[in-house]
Amino acid sequence: LSYVAAWAPLLRVDMVACLLAFAGIWMFTRAAAHGASLGWCVVPFLLAFFTKQSAVAAVGACLVVGLVRAPRRTLRFGALLVAAGTAVFATLMAVTHGEFYVHVVTVNHNFYSWKQTAAFLSDALVRYPIALAIALVFAISLVAETRRRRSTTGGAWERPVFGVYLLTSFLVSLTVGKLGAEVNYLIELMGVVCAAVAVAVADGFAPSPQASG
């Protein structure tokens, strides 16, 4: 991806936040599928958020799918997430004497331009039309799986979570319209798009049940 090639050498927080978000997705889907505790999944998601405050698409996707499939477990996970996040925030505020909020929130109240958002998203569409088209179709089919399989254990959670992740990462990418934003705001979205294309290609080459039978 040209976005990654241009941004990675700058050693900013984006790549670390994406790594933590994908790690959280992997931990959550594995734990949910096997009926294990979701508690440890809080760690990578909180690390991603406090690394880059817009890194909420991954945990948002997990919460959406979890509330449909296993609402009680997901509510407990959400409560733990909020409690742990509040504790970390309070600690940072105490240690920095309130400067954490100033530097992370107050000074980031920037002008927003829908024109700039459209320009960045149009650029992505021009650069990667095939990948985005495949990801769109893939997302629609995977989101449908969220409601079809409601079992709390034993079912595959990765596919519906990634389907919703495509949608939530797109919503977060709209923050690219903020004054001072650059293509790094699209890196997570395009990372999810690439993962979706990889799974779609793998599905295309997978033997059908009739053929394997």
Coordinates of C-alpha atoms in Angstrom, one line a residue:
L1 CA 0.0 0.0 0.0
S2 CA 1.3 3.4 -0.9
Y3 CA -0.1 4.9 2.3
V4 CA 1.9 2.5 4.4
A5 CA 5.0 3.0 2.2
A6 CA 4.8 6.7 2.7
W7 CA 3.9 6.8 6.4
A8 CA 5.7 3.8 8.0
P9 CA 9.2 5.3 7.7
L10 CA 8.0 8.3 9.8
L11 CA 7.7 5.9 12.8
R12 CA 4.4 7.4 14.0
V13 CA 1.9 5.7 16.3
D14 CA -0.4 4.5 13.5
M15 CA 1.3 1.1 12.8
V16 CA 1.5 0.3 16.5
A17 CA -2.2 1.1 17.0
C18 CA -3.2 -1.0 14.0
L19 CA -1.1 -3.9 15.3
L20 CA -2.8 -3.7 18.7
A21 CA -6.2 -3.4 17.1
F22 CA -5.7 -6.6 15.0
A23 CA -4.2 -8.4 18.1
G24 CA -7.4 -7.5 20.0
I25 CA -9.6 -8.8 17.1
W26 CA -7.6 -12.1 17.1
M27 CA -7.9 -12.5 20.9
F28 CA -11.6 -11.6 21.1
T29 CA -12.7 -13.9 18.2
R30 CA -10.6 -16.8 19.6
A31 CA -11.9 -16.4 23.1
A32 CA -15.5 -15.9 22.0
A33 CA -15.5 -19.0 19.8
H34 CA -14.1 -21.2 22.6
G35 CA -16.2 -19.8 25.4
A36 CA -13.2 -18.4 27.2
S37 CA -13.1 -15.3 29.2
L38 CA -13.0 -12.0 27.3
G39 CA -11.3 -10.2 30.1
W40 CA -7.8 -10.2 28.6
C41 CA -9.1 -8.9 25.3
V42 CA -9.4 -5.5 27.1
V43 CA -5.6 -5.1 27.2
P44 CA -4.8 -4.7 23.4
F45 CA -7.9 -2.6 22.8
L46 CA -7.0 -0.2 25.6
L47 CA -3.4 -0.1 24.5
A48 CA -4.6 0.7 20.9
F49 CA -6.9 3.5 22.1
F50 CA -4.3 5.2 24.3
T51 CA -1.8 4.8 21.5
K52 CA -4.1 6.5 19.0
Q53 CA -7.5 7.8 20.2
S54 CA -9.2 7.1 16.9
A55 CA -8.3 3.4 17.2
V56 CA -11.8 2.3 18.2
A57 CA -13.1 0.6 15.1
A58 CA -11.8 -2.9 16.1
V59 CA -13.3 -2.9 19.6
G60 CA -16.5 -1.4 18.2
A61 CA -16.8 -4.3 15.7
C62 CA -16.3 -6.8 18.5
L63 CA -19.0 -5.2 20.6
V64 CA -21.5 -5.1 17.8
V65 CA -21.1 -8.7 16.9
G66 CA -20.9 -9.8 20.5
L67 CA -24.1 -8.0 21.5
V68 CA -25.9 -9.9 18.8
R69 CA -24.4 -13.3 19.5
A70 CA -23.6 -13.3 23.2
P71 CA -25.1 -10.2 24.8
R72 CA -24.4 -11.1 28.5
R73 CA -20.7 -11.9 28.0
T74 CA -20.3 -8.8 25.8
L75 CA -21.9 -6.5 28.3
R76 CA -19.5 -7.8 31.0
F77 CA -16.6 -7.3 28.6
G78 CA -17.9 -3.7 27.8
A79 CA -18.2 -2.9 31.5
L80 CA -14.7 -4.1 32.2
L81 CA -13.4 -2.1 29.2
V82 CA -15.0 1.1 30.5
A83 CA -13.8 0.5 34.0
A84 CA -10.2 -0.2 33.0
G85 CA -10.2 2.7 30.6
T86 CA -11.5 5.0 33.2
A87 CA -8.8 3.8 35.7
V88 CA -6.0 4.4 33.1
F89 CA -7.4 7.8 32.2
A90 CA -7.6 8.8 35.8
T91 CA -4.1 7.7 36.4
L92 CA -2.7 9.6 33.5
M93 CA -4.6 12.7 34.5
A94 CA -3.2 12.4 38.1
V95 CA 0.4 11.8 36.9
T96 CA 0.3 14.7 34.3
H97 CA -1.7 17.1 36.6
G98 CA -4.5 17.3 34.0
E99 CA -2.2 17.9 31.0
F100 CA -3.1 14.6 29.4
Y101 CA -6.6 15.8 28.6
V102 CA -5.3 19.1 27.4
H103 CA -2.8 17.7 24.9
V104 CA -5.0 14.8 23.7
V105 CA -8.4 16.4 23.6
T106 CA -8.4 20.2 24.0
V107 CA -5.7 21.0 21.4
N108 CA -7.3 18.6 18.9
H109 CA -10.5 20.6 18.5
N110 CA -9.8 21.3 14.8
F111 CA -11.9 22.5 11.9
Y112 CA -13.6 19.7 9.9
S113 CA -14.0 19.7 6.1
W114 CA -16.2 17.3 4.3
K115 CA -14.5 18.4 1.1
Q116 CA -11.2 17.2 2.5
T117 CA -12.8 13.9 3.5
A118 CA -14.2 13.4 0.0
A119 CA -10.8 14.2 -1.5
F120 CA -9.0 11.6 0.6
L121 CA -11.6 8.9 0.1
S122 CA -11.8 9.6 -3.6
D123 CA -8.0 9.2 -3.8
A124 CA -8.3 5.8 -2.1
L125 CA -11.1 4.8 -4.6
V126 CA -8.9 5.8 -7.5
R127 CA -5.9 3.9 -6.2
Y128 CA -7.6 0.7 -5.1
P129 CA -10.9 0.3 -6.9
I130 CA -10.8 -3.5 -7.2
A131 CA -9.8 -4.1 -3.6
L132 CA -12.5 -1.7 -2.3
A133 CA -15.1 -3.3 -4.5
I134 CA -14.2 -6.8 -3.3
A135 CA -14.2 -5.6 0.3
L136 CA -17.6 -4.0 0.0
V137 CA -19.2 -7.2 -1.3
F138 CA -17.3 -9.2 1.3
A139 CA -18.5 -7.0 4.1
I140 CA -22.2 -7.3 3.1
S141 CA -22.0 -11.1 3.0
L142 CA -20.1 -11.3 6.3
V143 CA -22.4 -8.9 8.2
A144 CA -25.2 -11.2 7.2
E145 CA -23.5 -14.1 9.1
T146 CA -23.7 -12.1 12.3
R147 CA -27.4 -12.8 12.6
R148 CA -27.4 -16.3 11.1
R149 CA -25.1 -17.9 13.7
R150 CA -26.0 -16.9 17.2
S151 CA -24.3 -19.7 19.2
T152 CA -21.9 -18.4 21.8
T153 CA -19.3 -21.1 21.3
G154 CA -18.1 -23.3 18.5
G155 CA -19.1 -20.9 15.7
A156 CA -16.7 -18.9 13.6
W157 CA -16.5 -15.3 14.9
E158 CA -13.8 -14.0 12.7
R159 CA -15.8 -13.6 9.6
P160 CA -18.7 -11.5 11.0
V161 CA -16.3 -9.5 13.2
F162 CA -14.2 -8.6 10.1
G163 CA -17.3 -7.7 8.2
V164 CA -18.4 -5.2 10.8
Y165 CA -14.8 -4.1 11.2
L166 CA -14.8 -3.0 7.6
L167 CA -17.8 -0.8 8.3
T168 CA -16.6 0.6 11.6
S169 CA -13.1 1.4 10.2
F170 CA -14.8 3.2 7.3
L171 CA -16.7 5.3 9.8
V172 CA -13.5 6.1 11.7
S173 CA -11.8 7.0 8.5
L174 CA -14.2 9.9 8.1
T175 CA -12.1 11.7 10.6
V176 CA -9.6 12.3 7.8
G177 CA -11.5 15.5 7.2
K178 CA -10.0 17.0 10.3
L179 CA -7.6 19.9 9.7
G180 CA -4.1 18.5 9.7
A181 CA -5.1 15.0 8.9
E182 CA -3.2 12.9 6.4
V183 CA -3.4 9.6 4.7
N184 CA -2.4 7.9 7.9
Y185 CA -6.1 8.2 8.9
L186 CA -6.8 5.7 6.1
I187 CA -4.2 3.1 7.0
E188 CA -6.4 1.0 9.4
L189 CA -9.3 1.0 6.8
M190 CA -7.0 -0.1 4.0
G191 CA -5.5 -2.8 6.3
V192 CA -8.9 -4.2 6.9
V193 CA -9.7 -4.0 3.2
C194 CA -6.5 -6.0 2.4
A195 CA -7.4 -8.7 5.0
A196 CA -10.9 -8.9 3.5
V197 CA -9.5 -9.4 0.0
A198 CA -7.2 -12.1 1.3
V199 CA -10.0 -14.0 2.9
A200 CA -12.2 -13.5 -0.2
V201 CA -9.5 -14.9 -2.4
A202 CA -8.9 -17.8 0.0
D203 CA -12.6 -18.6 -0.1
G204 CA -12.5 -18.5 -3.9
F205 CA -9.8 -21.2 -4.0
A206 CA -11.2 -23.3 -1.2
P207 CA -12.7 -26.6 -2.4
S208 CA -16.5 -26.8 -2.3
P209 CA -18.1 -29.2 0.2
Q210 CA -19.5 -31.2 -2.8
A211 CA -16.0 -31.5 -4.4
S212 CA -14.4 -32.5 -1.1
G213 CA -17.1 -35.0 -0.5

